[in-house]
Amino acid sequence: MELAYYSDYAVRLVNTEEPARGKDALTSIQAVRDLFVGNQSAARRATDADVTRFRSVRARLRSVFEAADQGDETLAVDLLNSLLLEFPVSPQISGHDSRDDDGRPLWHMHLADHPSNATAGYAAIAAMGLAFHLTEYGVDRLGLCEAAPCRNAYLDTSTNRSRRYCSDRCATRANVAAYRARKRLEADRSEKTGLAADSAQRTSANGER
């Protein structure tokens, strides 16, 4: 498993909130546990106190994406380094239960956390994963959806760094909105052109009298 894979932890946490819509899905222990996906042993460590702690880490991770989205590379790195210092991990070689055709372990890098609570463990993995993604692909690969009012975080893995939306749904919605805006503009221009032509015609008619 590539270490950059763990950056999905950051995206999942950030996107539990939609500030512009006033929505927050992180309201219970179960919501916290769901973020761990397949890591049930880590999820079971969550307590009521982790709900508030997760929200705090979420705000800091969103700040990283916001800085990157605004082109402030240094700030994005500084904010992420702050998280890395506060929530350290220990990279380890792991084979788990995966085996190749010859029965040998499929070795890969794994992030082993040694947390005092569920939030510390999740934050450590999310921050480290995001750090690997940033250094591997660049700060401009961290983005916030341009389809207002969404602003969900995403990781741009396109070949030409062209991604602007968090999902196909948001891309479609934005394209439809842009199309309708163009049509309204064309209609307004057509109406103004027609009015100008009518006015010119009336002026010409009055001049001939």
C-alpha positions as MATLAB code, in Angstrom:
seq = 'MELAYYSDYAVRLVNTEEPARGKDALTSIQAVRDLFVGNQSAARRATDADVTRFRSVRARLRSVFEAADQGDETLAVDLLNSLLLEFPVSPQISGHDSRDDDGRPLWHMHLADHPSNATAGYAAIAAMGLAFHLTEYGVDRLGLCEAAPCRNAYLDTSTNRSRRYCSDRCATRANVAAYRARKRLEADRSEKTGLAADSAQRTSANGER';
ca = [
       0.000    0.000    0.000;
       1.445    3.371   -1.001;
       1.697    5.834    1.842;
      -0.075    8.468   -0.246;
      -3.161    6.240    0.061;
      -3.586    7.477    3.609;
      -4.343   10.973    2.294;
      -7.901    9.721    1.800;
      -8.226    9.843    5.586;
      -7.798   13.618    5.429;
     -10.328   14.029    2.622;
     -12.920   11.878    4.392;
     -12.642   13.888    7.585;
     -12.686   17.326    5.943;
     -15.745   16.424    3.891;
     -17.863   15.538    6.919;
     -18.643   19.251    7.034;
     -20.167   21.554    4.417;
     -19.673   25.044    5.917;
     -21.500   26.941    3.180;
     -24.565   24.741    3.626;
     -24.365   24.666    7.414;
     -24.131   20.854    7.412;
     -22.039   18.758    9.788;
     -22.149   14.956    9.716;
     -19.661   14.582   12.570;
     -22.148   14.524   15.440;
     -21.736   11.126   17.116;
     -19.288    8.400   18.105;
     -20.616    6.268   15.266;
     -19.832    9.033   12.767;
     -16.262    9.061   14.092;
     -15.973    5.279   13.863;
     -17.275    5.263   10.294;
     -14.297    7.376    9.236;
     -11.901    4.521   10.008;
     -13.560    2.387    7.300;
     -11.964   -1.095    7.634;
      -9.795   -0.395   10.673;
     -12.220   -1.675   13.294;
      -9.692   -1.988   16.103;
      -8.871    1.722   15.809;
     -12.544    2.651   15.477;
     -13.399    0.895   18.738;
     -11.120    3.307   20.634;
     -13.465    6.227   19.902;
     -15.304    7.844   22.805;
     -17.656   10.804   23.202;
     -14.669   13.124   23.673;
     -13.358   12.232   20.221;
     -16.276   13.956   18.481;
     -15.029   17.381   19.594;
     -11.389   16.452   19.047;
     -12.093   15.220   15.513;
     -13.821   18.502   14.691;
     -10.736   20.409   15.808;
      -8.437   18.312   13.605;
     -10.911   18.654   10.736;
     -10.699   22.454   10.889;
      -6.903   22.297   10.756;
      -6.903   19.905    7.811;
      -9.385   22.106    5.937;
      -7.023   25.029    6.487;
      -4.324   23.060    4.654;
      -6.636   22.552    1.668;
      -7.731   26.195    1.763;
      -4.139   27.428    1.726;
      -3.303   25.105   -1.165;
      -6.435   26.162   -3.045;
      -5.424   29.820   -2.661;
      -1.939   29.113   -3.952;
      -0.210   29.733   -0.613;
       2.193   26.821   -0.772;
       4.287   27.844    2.226;
       1.275   28.220    4.512;
      -0.119   24.840    3.438;
       3.186   23.159    4.264;
       3.547   24.996    7.585;
       0.047   23.992    8.678;
       0.657   20.382    7.710;
       4.037   20.303    9.446;
       2.324   21.510   12.615;
      -0.017   18.511   12.477;
       2.852   16.132   11.771;
       4.734   17.353   14.840;
       1.709   17.042   17.079;
       0.567   13.651   15.760;
       3.618   11.488   14.884;
       3.561    7.998   13.375;
       6.058    5.179   12.858;
       6.392    3.909    9.267;
       6.800    0.140    9.252;
       7.126   -2.631    6.651;
       4.072   -4.841    6.759;
       2.810   -7.923    4.976;
      -0.502   -8.458    6.772;
      -2.235  -11.505    5.298;
      -1.512  -10.692    1.639;
       0.538  -13.263   -0.272;
       1.884  -13.516   -3.812;
       1.507  -16.606   -6.016;
       4.493  -18.236   -4.310;
       3.032  -17.699   -0.865;
       5.434  -14.923    0.076;
       4.167  -11.806    1.896;
       3.356   -8.799   -0.272;
       5.474   -6.313    1.614;
       4.413   -2.663    1.717;
       4.820    0.415    3.863;
       2.340    0.805    6.682;
       1.802    3.686    9.093;
       1.744    2.392   12.651;
       0.230    4.866   15.076;
       0.650    4.792   18.840;
      -2.181    7.063   19.923;
      -3.424    8.142   23.299;
      -6.935    8.328   21.802;
      -8.798    7.680   18.543;
      -8.371   11.252   17.326;
      -4.590   11.171   17.712;
      -4.385    7.937   15.733;
      -6.590    9.171   12.908;
      -4.927   12.598   12.760;
      -1.468   11.035   12.572;
      -2.402    8.842    9.615;
      -4.341   11.607    7.821;
      -1.543   14.157    8.198;
       1.198   11.759    7.128;
      -0.802   10.535    4.137;
      -1.500   14.103    3.053;
       2.179   14.975    3.480;
       3.231   12.100    1.206;
       0.643   13.117   -1.386;
       1.778   16.737   -1.271;
       5.470   15.958   -1.644;
       4.861   13.335   -4.329;
       2.426   15.268   -6.532;
       2.647   18.935   -5.477;
       0.641   21.369   -3.372;
      -1.555   22.291   -6.328;
      -2.954   18.748   -6.255;
      -4.892   19.632   -3.084;
      -8.090   21.411   -3.982;
     -11.535   22.556   -2.916;
     -14.530   21.998   -5.179;
     -15.368   25.028   -7.332;
     -19.050   24.105   -7.563;
     -20.515   26.570   -5.060;
     -21.629   26.075   -2.389;
     -19.945   22.645   -2.156;
     -16.261   23.364   -1.328;
     -15.523   19.721   -0.555;
     -11.846   18.766   -0.455;
     -10.362   16.551   -3.173;
      -7.004   15.225   -4.350;
      -6.255   15.913   -8.004;
      -4.796   12.791   -9.604;
      -5.503   13.824  -13.213;
      -2.618   13.649  -15.666;
      -2.846   17.326  -16.619;
      -3.723   18.839  -13.219;
      -7.122   19.855  -14.551;
      -9.472   18.715  -11.803;
     -11.701   21.460  -10.379;
     -14.560   19.557   -8.745;
     -14.870   16.944   -6.012;
     -17.194   14.689   -8.013;
     -18.848   14.149  -11.392;
     -22.091   15.361   -9.852;
     -20.590   18.729   -8.926;
     -18.881   19.025  -12.321;
     -22.196   18.425  -14.091;
     -24.005   20.910  -11.860;
     -21.353   23.565  -12.488;
     -21.434   22.972  -16.259;
     -25.232   23.252  -16.337;
     -25.104   26.467  -14.298;
     -22.460   27.924  -16.630;
     -24.529   26.948  -19.690;
     -27.654   28.614  -18.290;
     -25.659   31.728  -17.394;
     -24.367   31.953  -20.974;
     -27.888   31.557  -22.349;
     -29.190   34.334  -20.061;
     -26.355   36.596  -21.174;
     -27.067   35.874  -24.831;
     -30.769   36.547  -24.283;
     -30.005   39.845  -22.534;
     -27.679   40.905  -25.324;
     -30.251   39.939  -27.944;
     -32.928   41.900  -26.120;
     -30.691   44.971  -25.826;
     -29.771   44.708  -29.506;
     -33.434   44.509  -30.425;
     -34.324   47.505  -28.273;
     -31.439   49.479  -29.759;
     -32.628   48.616  -33.277;
     -36.197   49.664  -32.460;
     -34.970   52.926  -30.979;
     -32.824   53.649  -34.023;
     -35.730   52.867  -36.315;
     -38.045   55.233  -34.421;
     -35.411   57.970  -34.460;
     -34.966   57.541  -38.213;
     -38.717   57.653  -38.775;
     -39.099   60.828  -36.721;
     -36.278   62.454  -38.675;
     -38.024   61.798  -41.974;
     -41.156   63.632  -40.905;
];
